[in-house]
Short mmCIF file of C-alpha atoms in Angstrom, two decimals:
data_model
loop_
_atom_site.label_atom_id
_atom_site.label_comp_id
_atom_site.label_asym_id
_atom_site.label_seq_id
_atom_site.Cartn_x
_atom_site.Cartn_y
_atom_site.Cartn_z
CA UNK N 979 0.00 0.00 0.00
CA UNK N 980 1.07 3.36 -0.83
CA UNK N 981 2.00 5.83 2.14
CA UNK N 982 -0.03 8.15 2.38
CA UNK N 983 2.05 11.34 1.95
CA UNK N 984 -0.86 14.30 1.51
CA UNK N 985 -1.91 16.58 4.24
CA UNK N 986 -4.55 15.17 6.69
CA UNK N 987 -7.56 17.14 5.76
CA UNK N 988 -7.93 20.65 8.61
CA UNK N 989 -10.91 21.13 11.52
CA UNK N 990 -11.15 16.97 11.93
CA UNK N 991 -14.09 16.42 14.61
CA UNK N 992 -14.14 15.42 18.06
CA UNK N 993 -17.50 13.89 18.19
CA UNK N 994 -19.89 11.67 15.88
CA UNK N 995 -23.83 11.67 16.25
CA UNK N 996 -26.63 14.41 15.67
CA UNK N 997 -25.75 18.07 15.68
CA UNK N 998 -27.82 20.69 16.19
CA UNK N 999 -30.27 22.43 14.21
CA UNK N 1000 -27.86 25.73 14.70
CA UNK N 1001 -24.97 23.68 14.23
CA UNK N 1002 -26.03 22.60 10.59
CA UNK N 1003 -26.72 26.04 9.79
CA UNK N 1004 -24.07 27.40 10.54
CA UNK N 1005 -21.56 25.22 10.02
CA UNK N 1006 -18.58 27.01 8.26
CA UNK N 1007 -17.33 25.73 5.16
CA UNK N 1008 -13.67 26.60 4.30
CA UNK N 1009 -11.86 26.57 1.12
CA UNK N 1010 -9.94 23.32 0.01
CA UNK N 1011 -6.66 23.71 -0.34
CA UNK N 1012 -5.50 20.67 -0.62
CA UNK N 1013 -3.45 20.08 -4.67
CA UNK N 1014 -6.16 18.36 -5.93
CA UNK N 1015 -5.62 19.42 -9.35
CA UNK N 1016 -2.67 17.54 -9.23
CA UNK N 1017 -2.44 14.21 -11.04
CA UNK N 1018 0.38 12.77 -8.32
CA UNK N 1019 -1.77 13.84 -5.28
CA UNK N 1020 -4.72 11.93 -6.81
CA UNK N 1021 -2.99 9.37 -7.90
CA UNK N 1022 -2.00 9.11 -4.06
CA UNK N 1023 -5.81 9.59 -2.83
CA UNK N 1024 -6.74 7.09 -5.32
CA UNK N 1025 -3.98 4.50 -4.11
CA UNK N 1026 -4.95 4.90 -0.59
CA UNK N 1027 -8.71 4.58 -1.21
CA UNK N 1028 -8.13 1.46 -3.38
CA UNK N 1029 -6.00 -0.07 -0.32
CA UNK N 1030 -8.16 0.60 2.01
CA UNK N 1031 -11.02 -1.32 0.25
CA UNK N 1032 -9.18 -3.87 -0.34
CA UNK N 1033 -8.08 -4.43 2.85
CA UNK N 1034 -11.47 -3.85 4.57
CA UNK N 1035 -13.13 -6.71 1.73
CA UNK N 1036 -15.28 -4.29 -0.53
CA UNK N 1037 -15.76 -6.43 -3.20
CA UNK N 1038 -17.66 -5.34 -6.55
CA UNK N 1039 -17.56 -6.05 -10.60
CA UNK N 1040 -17.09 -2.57 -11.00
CA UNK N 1041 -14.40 -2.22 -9.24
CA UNK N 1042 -11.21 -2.50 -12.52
CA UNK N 1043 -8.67 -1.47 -12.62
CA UNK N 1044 -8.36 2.02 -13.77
CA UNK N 1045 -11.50 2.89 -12.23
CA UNK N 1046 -10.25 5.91 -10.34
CA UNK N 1047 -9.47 7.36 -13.60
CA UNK N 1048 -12.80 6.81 -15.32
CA UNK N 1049 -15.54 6.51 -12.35
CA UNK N 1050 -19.21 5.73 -12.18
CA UNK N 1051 -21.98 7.68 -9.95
CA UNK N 1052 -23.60 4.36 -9.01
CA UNK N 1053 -19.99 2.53 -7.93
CA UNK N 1054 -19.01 6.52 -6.68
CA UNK N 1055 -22.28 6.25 -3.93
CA UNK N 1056 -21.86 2.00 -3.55
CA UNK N 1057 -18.47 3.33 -2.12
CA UNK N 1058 -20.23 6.18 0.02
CA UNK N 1059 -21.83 3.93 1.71
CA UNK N 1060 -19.53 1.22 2.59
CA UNK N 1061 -17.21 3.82 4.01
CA UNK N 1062 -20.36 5.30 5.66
CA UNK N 1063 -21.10 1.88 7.07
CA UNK N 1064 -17.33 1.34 8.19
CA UNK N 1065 -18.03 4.71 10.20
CA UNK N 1066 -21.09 4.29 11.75
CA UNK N 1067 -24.03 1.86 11.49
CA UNK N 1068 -26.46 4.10 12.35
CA UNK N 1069 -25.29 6.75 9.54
CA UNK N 1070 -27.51 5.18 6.93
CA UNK N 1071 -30.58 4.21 9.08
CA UNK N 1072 -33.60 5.23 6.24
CA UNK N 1073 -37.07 5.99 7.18
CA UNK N 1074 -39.39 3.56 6.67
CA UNK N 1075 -40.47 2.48 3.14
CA UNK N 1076 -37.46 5.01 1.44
CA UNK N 1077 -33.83 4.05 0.12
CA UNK N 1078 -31.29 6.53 0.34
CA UNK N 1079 -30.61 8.78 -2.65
CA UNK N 1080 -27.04 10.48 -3.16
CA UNK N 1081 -28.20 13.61 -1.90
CA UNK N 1082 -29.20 11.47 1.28
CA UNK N 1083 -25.64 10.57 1.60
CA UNK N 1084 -24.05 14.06 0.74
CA UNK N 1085 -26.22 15.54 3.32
CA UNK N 1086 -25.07 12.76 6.17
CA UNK N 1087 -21.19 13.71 4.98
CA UNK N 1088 -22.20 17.47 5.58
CA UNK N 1089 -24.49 17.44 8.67
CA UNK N 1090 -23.44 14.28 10.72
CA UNK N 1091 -20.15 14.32 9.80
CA UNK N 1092 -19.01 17.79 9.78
CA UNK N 1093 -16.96 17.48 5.88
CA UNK N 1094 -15.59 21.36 6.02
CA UNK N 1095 -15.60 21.64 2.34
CA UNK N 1096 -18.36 22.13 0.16
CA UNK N 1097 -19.48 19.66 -2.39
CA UNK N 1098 -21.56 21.38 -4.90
CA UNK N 1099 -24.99 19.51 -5.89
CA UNK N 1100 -24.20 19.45 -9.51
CA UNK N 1101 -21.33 17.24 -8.81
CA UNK N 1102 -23.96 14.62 -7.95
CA UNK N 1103 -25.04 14.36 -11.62
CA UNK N 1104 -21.55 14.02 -13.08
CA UNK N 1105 -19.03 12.47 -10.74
CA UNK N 1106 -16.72 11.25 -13.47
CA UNK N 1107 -16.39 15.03 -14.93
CA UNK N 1108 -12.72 16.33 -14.99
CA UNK N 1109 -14.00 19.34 -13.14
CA UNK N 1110 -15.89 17.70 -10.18
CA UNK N 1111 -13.94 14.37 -9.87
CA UNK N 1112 -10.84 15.47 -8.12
CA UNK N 1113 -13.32 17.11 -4.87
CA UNK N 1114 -15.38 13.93 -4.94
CA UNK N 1115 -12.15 12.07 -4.85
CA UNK N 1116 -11.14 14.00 -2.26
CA UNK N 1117 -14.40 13.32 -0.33
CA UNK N 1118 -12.93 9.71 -0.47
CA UNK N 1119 -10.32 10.33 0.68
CA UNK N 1120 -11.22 12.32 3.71
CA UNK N 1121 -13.94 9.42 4.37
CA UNK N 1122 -11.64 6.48 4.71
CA UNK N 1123 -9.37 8.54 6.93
CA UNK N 1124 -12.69 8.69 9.03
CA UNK N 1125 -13.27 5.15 8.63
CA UNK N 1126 -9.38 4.51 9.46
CA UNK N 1127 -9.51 6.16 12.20
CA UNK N 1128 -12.57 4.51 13.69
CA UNK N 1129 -11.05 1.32 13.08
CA UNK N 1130 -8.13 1.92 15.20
CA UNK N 1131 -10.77 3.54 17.89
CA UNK N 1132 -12.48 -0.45 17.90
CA UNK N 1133 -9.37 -1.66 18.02
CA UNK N 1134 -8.37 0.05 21.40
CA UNK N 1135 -11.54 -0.53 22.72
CA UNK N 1136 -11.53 -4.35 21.91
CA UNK N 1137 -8.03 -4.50 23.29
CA UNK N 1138 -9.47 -2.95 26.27
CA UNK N 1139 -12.36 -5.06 26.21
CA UNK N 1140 -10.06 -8.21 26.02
CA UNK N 1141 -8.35 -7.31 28.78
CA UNK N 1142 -11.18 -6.87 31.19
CA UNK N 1143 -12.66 -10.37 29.76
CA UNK N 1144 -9.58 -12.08 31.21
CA UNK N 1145 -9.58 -10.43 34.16
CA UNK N 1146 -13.53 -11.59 34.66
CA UNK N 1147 -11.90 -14.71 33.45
CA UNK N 1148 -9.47 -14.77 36.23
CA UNK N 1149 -11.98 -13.90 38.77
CA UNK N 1150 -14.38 -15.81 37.64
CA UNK N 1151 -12.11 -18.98 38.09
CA UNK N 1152 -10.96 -17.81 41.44
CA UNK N 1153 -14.69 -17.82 42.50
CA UNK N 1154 -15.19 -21.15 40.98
CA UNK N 1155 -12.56 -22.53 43.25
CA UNK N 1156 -13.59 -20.46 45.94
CA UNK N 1157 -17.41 -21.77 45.74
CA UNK N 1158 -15.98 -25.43 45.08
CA UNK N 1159 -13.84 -25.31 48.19
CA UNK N 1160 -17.09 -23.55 50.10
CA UNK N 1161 -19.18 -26.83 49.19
CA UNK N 1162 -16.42 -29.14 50.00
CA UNK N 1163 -16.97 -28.16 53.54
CA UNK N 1164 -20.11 -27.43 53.51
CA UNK N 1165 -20.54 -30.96 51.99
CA UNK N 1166 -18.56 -32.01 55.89
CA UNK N 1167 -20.24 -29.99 57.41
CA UNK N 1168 -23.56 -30.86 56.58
CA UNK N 1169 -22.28 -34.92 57.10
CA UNK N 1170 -21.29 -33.90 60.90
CA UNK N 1171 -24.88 -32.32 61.49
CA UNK N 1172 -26.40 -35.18 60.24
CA UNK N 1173 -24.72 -37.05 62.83
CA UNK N 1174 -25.53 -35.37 65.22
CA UNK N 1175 -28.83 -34.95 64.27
CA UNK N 1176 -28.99 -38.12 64.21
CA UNK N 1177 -27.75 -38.71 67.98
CA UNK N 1178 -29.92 -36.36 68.77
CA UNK N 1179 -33.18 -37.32 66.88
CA UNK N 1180 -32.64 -41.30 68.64
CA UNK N 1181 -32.40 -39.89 72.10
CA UNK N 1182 -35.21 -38.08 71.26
CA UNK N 1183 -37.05 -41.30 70.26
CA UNK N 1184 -36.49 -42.77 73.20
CA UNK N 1185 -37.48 -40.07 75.57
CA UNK N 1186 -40.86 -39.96 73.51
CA UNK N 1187 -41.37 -43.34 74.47
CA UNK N 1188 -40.66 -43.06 78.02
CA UNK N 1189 -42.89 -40.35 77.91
CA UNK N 1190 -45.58 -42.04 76.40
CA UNK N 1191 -45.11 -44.45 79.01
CA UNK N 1192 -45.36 -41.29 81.76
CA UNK N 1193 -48.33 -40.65 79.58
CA UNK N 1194 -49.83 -43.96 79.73
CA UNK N 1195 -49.22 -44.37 83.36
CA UNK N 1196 -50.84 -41.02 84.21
CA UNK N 1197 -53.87 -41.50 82.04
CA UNK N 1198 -54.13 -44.67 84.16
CA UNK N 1199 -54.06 -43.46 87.37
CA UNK N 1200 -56.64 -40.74 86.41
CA UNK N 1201 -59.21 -43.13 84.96
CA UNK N 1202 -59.12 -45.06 88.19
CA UNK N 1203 -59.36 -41.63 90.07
CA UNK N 1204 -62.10 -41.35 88.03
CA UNK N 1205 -63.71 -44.54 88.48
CA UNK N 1206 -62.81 -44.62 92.38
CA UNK N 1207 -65.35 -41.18 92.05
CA UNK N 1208 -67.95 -42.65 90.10
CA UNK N 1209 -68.11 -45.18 92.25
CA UNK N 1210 -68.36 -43.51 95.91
CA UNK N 1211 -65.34 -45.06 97.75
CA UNK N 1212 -64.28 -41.66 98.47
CA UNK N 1213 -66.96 -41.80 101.49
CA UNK N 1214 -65.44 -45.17 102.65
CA UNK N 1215 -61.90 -44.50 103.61
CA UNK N 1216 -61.21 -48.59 104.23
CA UNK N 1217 -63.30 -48.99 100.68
CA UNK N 1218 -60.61 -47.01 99.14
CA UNK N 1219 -57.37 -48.05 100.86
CA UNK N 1220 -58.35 -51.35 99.32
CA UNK N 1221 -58.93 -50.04 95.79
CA UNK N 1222 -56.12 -48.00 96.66
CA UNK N 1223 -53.60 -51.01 97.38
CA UNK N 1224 -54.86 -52.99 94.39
CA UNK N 1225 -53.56 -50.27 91.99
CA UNK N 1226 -50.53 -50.18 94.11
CA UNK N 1227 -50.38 -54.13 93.73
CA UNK N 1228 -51.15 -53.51 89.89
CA UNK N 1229 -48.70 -50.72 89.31
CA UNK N 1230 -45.96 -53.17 91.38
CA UNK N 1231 -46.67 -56.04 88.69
CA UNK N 1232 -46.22 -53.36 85.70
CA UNK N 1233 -43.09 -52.17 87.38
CA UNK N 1234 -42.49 -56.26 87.36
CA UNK N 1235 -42.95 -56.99 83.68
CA UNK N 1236 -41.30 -53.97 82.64
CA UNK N 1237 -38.37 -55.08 84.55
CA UNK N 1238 -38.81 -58.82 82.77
CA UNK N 1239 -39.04 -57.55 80.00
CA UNK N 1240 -35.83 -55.38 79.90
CA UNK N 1241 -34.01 -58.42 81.99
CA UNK N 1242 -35.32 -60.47 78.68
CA UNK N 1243 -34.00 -57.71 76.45
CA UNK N 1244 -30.38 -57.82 77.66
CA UNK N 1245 -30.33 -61.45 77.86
CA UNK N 1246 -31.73 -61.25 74.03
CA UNK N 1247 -29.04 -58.66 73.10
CA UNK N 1248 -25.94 -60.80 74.71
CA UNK N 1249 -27.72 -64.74 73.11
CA UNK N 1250 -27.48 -62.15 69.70
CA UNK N 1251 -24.08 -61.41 70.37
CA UNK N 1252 -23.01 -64.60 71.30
CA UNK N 1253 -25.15 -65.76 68.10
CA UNK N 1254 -22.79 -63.12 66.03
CA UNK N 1255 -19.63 -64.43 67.34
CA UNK N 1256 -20.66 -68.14 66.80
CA UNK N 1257 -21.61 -66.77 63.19
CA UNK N 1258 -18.75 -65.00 62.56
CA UNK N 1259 -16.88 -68.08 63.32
CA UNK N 1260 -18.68 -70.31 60.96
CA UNK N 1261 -18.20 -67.94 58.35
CA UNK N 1262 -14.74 -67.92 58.95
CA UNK N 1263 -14.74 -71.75 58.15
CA UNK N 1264 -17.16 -71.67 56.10
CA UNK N 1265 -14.67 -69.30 53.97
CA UNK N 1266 -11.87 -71.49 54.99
CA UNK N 1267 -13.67 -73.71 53.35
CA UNK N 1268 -14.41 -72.57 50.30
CA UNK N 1269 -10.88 -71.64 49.42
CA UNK N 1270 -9.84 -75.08 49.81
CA UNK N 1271 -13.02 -76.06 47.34
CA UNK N 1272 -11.59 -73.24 45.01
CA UNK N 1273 -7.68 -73.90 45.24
CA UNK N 1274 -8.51 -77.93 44.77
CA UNK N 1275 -10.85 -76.69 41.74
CA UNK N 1276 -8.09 -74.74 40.37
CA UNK N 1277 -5.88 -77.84 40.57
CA UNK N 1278 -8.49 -79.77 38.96
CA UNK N 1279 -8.88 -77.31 36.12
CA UNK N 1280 -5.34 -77.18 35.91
CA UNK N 1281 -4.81 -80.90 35.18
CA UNK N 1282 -7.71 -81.63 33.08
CA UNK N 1283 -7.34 -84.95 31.49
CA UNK N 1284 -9.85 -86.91 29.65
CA UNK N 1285 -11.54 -90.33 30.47
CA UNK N 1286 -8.57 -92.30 27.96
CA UNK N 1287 -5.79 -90.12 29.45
CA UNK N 1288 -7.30 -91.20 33.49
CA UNK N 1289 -7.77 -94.69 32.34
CA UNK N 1290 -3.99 -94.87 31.46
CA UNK N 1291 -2.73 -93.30 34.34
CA UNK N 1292 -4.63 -96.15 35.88
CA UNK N 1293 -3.40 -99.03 34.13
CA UNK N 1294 0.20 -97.14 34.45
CA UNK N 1295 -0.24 -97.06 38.32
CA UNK N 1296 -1.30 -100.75 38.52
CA UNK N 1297 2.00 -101.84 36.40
CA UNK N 1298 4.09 -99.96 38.74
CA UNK N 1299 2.64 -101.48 41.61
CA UNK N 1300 2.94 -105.03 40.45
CA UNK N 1301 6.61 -103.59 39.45
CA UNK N 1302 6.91 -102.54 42.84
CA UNK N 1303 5.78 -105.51 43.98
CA UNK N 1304 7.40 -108.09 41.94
CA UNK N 1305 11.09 -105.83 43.36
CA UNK N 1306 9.91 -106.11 46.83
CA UNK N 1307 9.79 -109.77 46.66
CA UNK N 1308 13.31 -109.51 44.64
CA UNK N 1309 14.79 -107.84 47.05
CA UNK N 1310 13.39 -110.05 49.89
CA UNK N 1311 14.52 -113.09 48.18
CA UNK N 1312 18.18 -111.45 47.93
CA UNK N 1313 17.82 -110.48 51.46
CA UNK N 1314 17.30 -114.48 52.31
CA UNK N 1315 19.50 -115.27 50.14
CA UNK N 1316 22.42 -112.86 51.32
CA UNK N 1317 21.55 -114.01 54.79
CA UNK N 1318 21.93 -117.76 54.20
CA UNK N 1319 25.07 -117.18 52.68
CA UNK N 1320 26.31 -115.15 54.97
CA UNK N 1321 25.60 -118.17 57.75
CA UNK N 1322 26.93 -120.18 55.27
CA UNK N 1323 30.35 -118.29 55.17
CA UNK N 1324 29.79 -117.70 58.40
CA UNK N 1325 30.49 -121.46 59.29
CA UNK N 1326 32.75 -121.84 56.90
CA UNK N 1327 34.66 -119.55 58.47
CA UNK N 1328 34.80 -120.81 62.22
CA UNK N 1329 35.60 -123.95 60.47
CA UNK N 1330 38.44 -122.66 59.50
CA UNK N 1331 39.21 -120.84 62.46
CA UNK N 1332 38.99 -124.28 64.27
CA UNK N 1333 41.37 -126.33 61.58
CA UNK N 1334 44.15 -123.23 61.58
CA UNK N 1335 43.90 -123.53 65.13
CA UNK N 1336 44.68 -127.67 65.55
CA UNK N 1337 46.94 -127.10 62.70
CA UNK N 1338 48.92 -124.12 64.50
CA UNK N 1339 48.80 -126.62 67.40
CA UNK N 1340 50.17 -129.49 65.28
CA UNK N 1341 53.46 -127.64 63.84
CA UNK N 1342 54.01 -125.74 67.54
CA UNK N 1343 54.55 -130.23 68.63
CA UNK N 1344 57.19 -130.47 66.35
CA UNK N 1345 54.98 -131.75 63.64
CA UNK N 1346 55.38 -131.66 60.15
CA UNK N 1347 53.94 -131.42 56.91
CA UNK N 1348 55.67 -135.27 56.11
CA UNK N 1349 53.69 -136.75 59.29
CA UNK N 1350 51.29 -139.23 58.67
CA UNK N 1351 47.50 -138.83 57.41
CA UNK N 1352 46.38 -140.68 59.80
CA UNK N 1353 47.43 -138.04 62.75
CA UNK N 1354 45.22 -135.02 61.28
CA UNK N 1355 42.15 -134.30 60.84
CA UNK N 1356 40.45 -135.39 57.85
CA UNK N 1357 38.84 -131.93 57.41
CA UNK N 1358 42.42 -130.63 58.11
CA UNK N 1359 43.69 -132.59 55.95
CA UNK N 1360 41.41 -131.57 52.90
CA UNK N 1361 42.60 -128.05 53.93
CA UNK N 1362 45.67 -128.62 53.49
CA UNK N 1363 45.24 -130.45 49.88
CA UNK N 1364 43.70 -127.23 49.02
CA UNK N 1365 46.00 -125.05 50.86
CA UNK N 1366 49.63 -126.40 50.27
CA UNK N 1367 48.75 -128.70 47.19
#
């Protein structure tokens, strides 16, 4: 986009909205001394217009290129008002059942606006004549400086506007967690008070019923008042110490069976808690119990063999016992056997023992191997064919 290089146009002003009726009158119009008979200053206000629209999104099949040097009155006024629009919304607010003409729009430039230079009414019917382009296109000008400026006015007050959103933002969360935290103990609060509403609503059951007892008891005494009056004992004091000990003798057997009856509470209350231990207990094995029935079921599951597979484990198990068996009597029949021949040797060997001995007693006489047979032993002398040869 071109800078914009040309003199801001004099007297800008200060406020937007209705003027007076004075103020419209007499508003002063100045001359306009701005070049625009110069082709470089409107080639400038032309360049700046043209960027502006653009940037802002007017869009139109109008709009060429070149258009700023041959223009049309109906594009001319379709600009007019977008700029008017960019302004102010409520600029170009018609009366009901009537479009705004270009005078309209002049007139809102002049009165609403304040535009200090005059824009002659014939310049309405011609706005692409060399002699009243260059002040319309200086109109233009002087309304998107308007418009530019108003933009950067939104702009401040949006940034403003953001700002105080995140502070309500900030707050806002800090009073979320503030309210959150506020229930949380609320929330405890409102458990304790239960409680002890609680503690106190069951004490206050059971004072109502000893007081409906009290209640009970009183009623009872004054319906036998009652009765003792319908019935004249009053004028027989002996009459009415009787009547009078009979409620005392009734009252005594209440007194009784309430006392039975709290006697058979507690004696309820500790056959329940023995009842809870013994239960407790018998859950315990009852437990006990059923994790053995689950770990054995696990084992089960774990070694699941078919009918064929259990039958030969069977005949498996039977041919190692009759293995077992048929060892077992091996082994005892080596046992006997080892044992016989160990008597056997046994024998053999205190034999010997016997025939060293006479023959250690034969050579300590002076005897020799050369003495006759017939001196020896005959089982000493088969020893000694085996022995000596």
């Amino acid at each position: 986009m071109a800078t914009n290089t040309f003199e801001r146009s004099p007297q800008r002003r200060w406020t937007r909205g209705k003027t007076s009726h004075s103020a419209r009158e007499g508003t002063v119009r100045i001359k306009d001394d701005r070049p625009l008979r110069s082709k470089s200053y409107r080639r400038l206000c032309a360049e700046y217009v043209q960027a502006y629209l653009s940037k802002k999104g007017y869009r139109s099949e109008r709009m060429k290129p070149g258009w700023f040097d041959n223009p049309s009155t109906k594009e001319f006024f379709s600009i007019c008002e977008f700029l008017l629009e960019r302004i102010d919304s409520n600029l170009l607010v018609p009366a009901p059942h009537k479009t705004s003409t270009p005078e309209d729009l002049i007139s809102i430039v002049r009165t609403k606006l304040l535009y200090p230079y005059d824009v002659p009414k014939s310049a309405l019917a011609s706005v692409g004549a060399i002699t009243t382009w260059p002040a319309l296109l200086g109109l233009l000008s002087w309304l998107v400086e308007e418009a530019d400026e108003t933009d950067r006015m939104k702009e401040r007050v949006n940034s403003i506007s953001d700002a105080t959103r995140a502070r309500e933002k900030a707050l806002g969360t800090a009073y979320t967690a503030w309210v959150q935290a506020g229930q949380a103990q609320t929330l405890e609060e409102t458990a304790m008070l239960e409680k002890v509403e609680g503690l106190i609503r069951a004490e206050y059951d059971e004072l109502e019923g000893e007081n409906e007892k009290c209640e009970k008891i009183i009623g009872d005494n004054d319906t036998a008042v009652e009765n003792i009056k319908d019935s004249g004992d009053l004028d027989d004091p002996e009459e009415y110490e009787r009547k009078n000990e009979e409620i005392r003798g009734r009252v005594g057997e209440k007194v009784r069976e309430v006392e039975d009856l709290r006697r058979r509470e507690q004696e309820a209350s500790e056959d329940r808690q023995r009842w809870e231990q013994k239960t407790g207990k018998e859950k315990e094995k009852e437990q006990k119990l059923r994790d053995q029935i689950s770990e054995l079921t696990q084992r089960v599951d774990a070694q699941a063999y078919s009918h064929d597979d259990l039958a030969q484990l069977l005949a498996r198990a039977r041919r190692l016992e009759e293995e077992t068996r048929q060892l077992q009597e091996q082994i005892t029949q080596c046992d006997s056997d080892t044992v016989s021949e160990e008597t056997q040797a046994r024998t053999e060997q205190h034999t010997l023992q016997g025939l060293c001995h006479e023959f250690n007693e034969c050579i300590g006489t002076g005897g020799h191997p050369a003495i006759p047979r017939a001196n020896f032993n005959p089982e000493a002398s088969d020893f000694l064919k085996r022995t000596f040869g």
